[in-house]
Coordinates of C-alpha atoms in Angstrom, one line a residue:
M1 CA 0.0 0.0 0.0
G2 CA 1.0 3.6 -0.5
V3 CA 0.2 6.7 -2.5
S4 CA 0.7 6.8 -6.2
G5 CA 4.3 6.7 -7.2
S6 CA 5.4 4.7 -4.2
G7 CA 6.2 1.6 -6.3
K8 CA 3.2 -0.7 -5.3
S9 CA 3.0 -2.4 -8.8
H10 CA 6.7 -2.9 -9.2
I11 CA 7.3 -4.2 -5.6
G12 CA 4.1 -6.2 -5.6
R13 CA 4.9 -8.0 -8.8
E14 CA 8.4 -8.9 -7.4
I15 CA 7.0 -10.1 -4.1
A16 CA 4.4 -12.2 -5.9
R17 CA 7.1 -13.7 -8.2
R18 CA 9.3 -14.5 -5.2
I19 CA 6.6 -16.3 -3.3
G20 CA 4.8 -17.9 -6.2
A21 CA 1.6 -15.8 -5.8
T22 CA -0.7 -14.1 -8.2
F23 CA -0.3 -10.4 -8.5
I24 CA -3.2 -8.0 -9.1
D25 CA -2.7 -4.3 -9.8
A26 CA -5.7 -2.6 -8.1
D27 CA -5.6 0.2 -10.6
D28 CA -6.7 -2.2 -13.3
H29 CA -10.0 -2.6 -11.5
H30 CA -11.1 1.0 -11.1
S31 CA -14.4 1.7 -12.8
A32 CA -14.3 3.6 -16.1
T33 CA -15.9 6.5 -14.3
S34 CA -13.2 6.6 -11.7
I35 CA -10.4 6.4 -14.3
A36 CA -12.0 9.3 -16.2
K37 CA -12.3 11.3 -13.0
M38 CA -8.6 10.8 -12.1
S39 CA -7.5 11.5 -15.7
R40 CA -9.2 14.9 -15.4
G41 CA -7.2 15.5 -12.2
E42 CA -10.2 15.0 -9.9
P43 CA -9.5 13.0 -6.8
L44 CA -11.7 10.0 -5.9
N45 CA -13.9 10.1 -2.8
D46 CA -14.9 7.4 -0.5
G47 CA -18.0 6.6 -2.5
D48 CA -15.8 6.2 -5.7
R49 CA -13.5 3.8 -3.9
E50 CA -16.1 1.6 -2.1
G51 CA -17.1 -0.7 -4.9
W52 CA -13.5 -1.0 -6.0
L53 CA -12.4 -2.0 -2.5
V54 CA -15.2 -4.6 -2.3
T55 CA -14.0 -6.1 -5.6
L56 CA -10.5 -6.3 -4.3
S57 CA -11.6 -7.9 -1.1
G58 CA -13.5 -10.4 -3.1
F59 CA -10.4 -11.3 -5.0
Y60 CA -8.7 -12.1 -1.7
Q61 CA -11.6 -14.3 -0.6
Q62 CA -11.6 -16.2 -3.9
H63 CA -7.9 -16.9 -3.6
I64 CA -8.2 -18.0 0.0
E65 CA -11.0 -20.4 -1.0
R66 CA -8.7 -21.9 -3.6
H67 CA -5.8 -22.1 -1.2
E68 CA -3.8 -19.7 -3.3
T69 CA -1.7 -16.7 -2.3
L70 CA -2.5 -13.3 -3.7
V71 CA -0.6 -10.0 -3.7
I72 CA -2.5 -6.8 -4.6
G73 CA -0.9 -3.4 -5.2
C74 CA -3.4 -1.0 -3.8
S75 CA -3.3 2.5 -2.3
A76 CA -5.4 1.5 0.7
L77 CA -5.1 5.1 2.0
K78 CA -7.4 4.9 5.0
H79 CA -7.8 2.6 7.9
R80 CA -11.4 1.8 7.0
Y81 CA -10.2 0.8 3.4
R82 CA -7.7 -1.6 4.9
D83 CA -10.5 -3.0 7.1
L84 CA -12.7 -3.5 4.1
L85 CA -9.8 -5.4 2.3
R86 CA -9.4 -7.6 5.5
R87 CA -13.0 -8.8 5.1
G88 CA -11.7 -11.0 2.3
A89 CA -8.4 -11.7 3.9
P90 CA -8.4 -11.6 7.7
D91 CA -4.7 -12.5 7.9
L92 CA -3.8 -9.8 5.4
K93 CA -0.1 -8.7 5.5
I94 CA 0.4 -5.1 4.5
L95 CA 3.6 -3.5 3.2
Y96 CA 3.4 0.3 3.5
L97 CA 5.7 1.9 0.9
H98 CA 6.4 5.3 2.5
G99 CA 8.0 8.2 0.7
N100 CA 8.3 11.9 1.1
R101 CA 6.4 14.2 -1.2
D102 CA 9.5 15.2 -3.3
T103 CA 10.5 11.6 -4.0
L104 CA 6.9 10.7 -4.9
L105 CA 6.4 13.7 -7.2
A106 CA 9.7 13.1 -9.0
R107 CA 8.5 9.5 -9.7
L108 CA 5.1 10.6 -10.9
N109 CA 6.6 13.2 -13.2
T110 CA 8.5 10.4 -15.1
R111 CA 5.3 8.5 -15.9
Q112 CA 4.0 8.7 -19.4
T113 CA 1.1 6.3 -19.7
H114 CA -0.6 6.2 -16.3
F115 CA -3.9 7.9 -15.7
F116 CA -2.8 9.4 -12.4
H117 CA -0.9 12.6 -13.0
G118 CA 0.0 15.8 -11.2
E119 CA 0.9 17.5 -8.1
S120 CA -2.6 18.2 -7.0
M121 CA -3.6 14.5 -7.3
L122 CA -0.6 13.5 -5.2
D123 CA -1.4 16.2 -2.6
S124 CA -5.0 14.9 -2.4
Q125 CA -3.7 11.3 -1.7
L126 CA -1.3 12.6 0.9
R127 CA -4.1 14.5 2.6
D128 CA -6.3 11.4 2.6
L129 CA -3.5 9.1 3.8
E130 CA -4.0 7.6 7.2
P131 CA -0.6 6.0 7.8
P132 CA -0.9 2.5 9.3
S133 CA 0.5 1.8 12.7
S134 CA 3.4 -0.6 13.1
E135 CA 1.0 -3.3 14.3
E136 CA -1.1 -2.9 11.1
A137 CA 1.6 -2.8 8.5
F138 CA 5.3 -3.1 7.8
R139 CA 6.7 0.3 6.8
V140 CA 9.6 0.6 4.4
D141 CA 11.1 3.8 2.9
I142 CA 10.9 3.8 -0.9
R143 CA 14.4 5.3 -1.2
L144 CA 15.7 1.8 -0.6
S145 CA 16.2 -0.3 -3.7
P146 CA 13.3 -2.5 -4.8
S147 CA 15.3 -5.6 -4.0
Q148 CA 16.0 -4.3 -0.4
I149 CA 12.3 -3.5 0.0
V150 CA 11.3 -7.0 -1.1
E151 CA 13.9 -8.7 1.0
R152 CA 12.9 -6.8 4.1
F153 CA 9.2 -7.6 3.7
L154 CA 9.8 -11.3 2.9
Q155 CA 12.0 -11.6 6.0
R156 CA 9.2 -9.9 8.0
I157 CA 6.5 -12.3 6.9
A158 CA 8.7 -15.4 7.1

């Protein structure tokens, strides 16, 4: 979890590869309306996110029922969003990819094809972000290399 530009997709794919899990990028499951809204630079609200989070929680539940492991790269900005995700996966392990605004903005400015753009959108996510406690998530600084982040998380959940 983390705001846009924190590396959720890259890190999530690598974790999934390393543990033999399926990876889902939560951004691929936003509604067309939400994608259009973000493309116009309009932040999503709780109502926009609710159905999306229910869908993601359902993916966790389906994988648990099939005895499969799933990694989802998802912003999960608020505590109640993470609680909703836990409905499908009560033992959910969360990696919080934390970064300062300057690092995040620099990363976002290098994106060419993603629908999430701009300083105002990042600021909106940073305002909405309710950082998880150390009991709720494992926090890692995104200035570490991707391999260091993955290793630290894998050691933590081992």
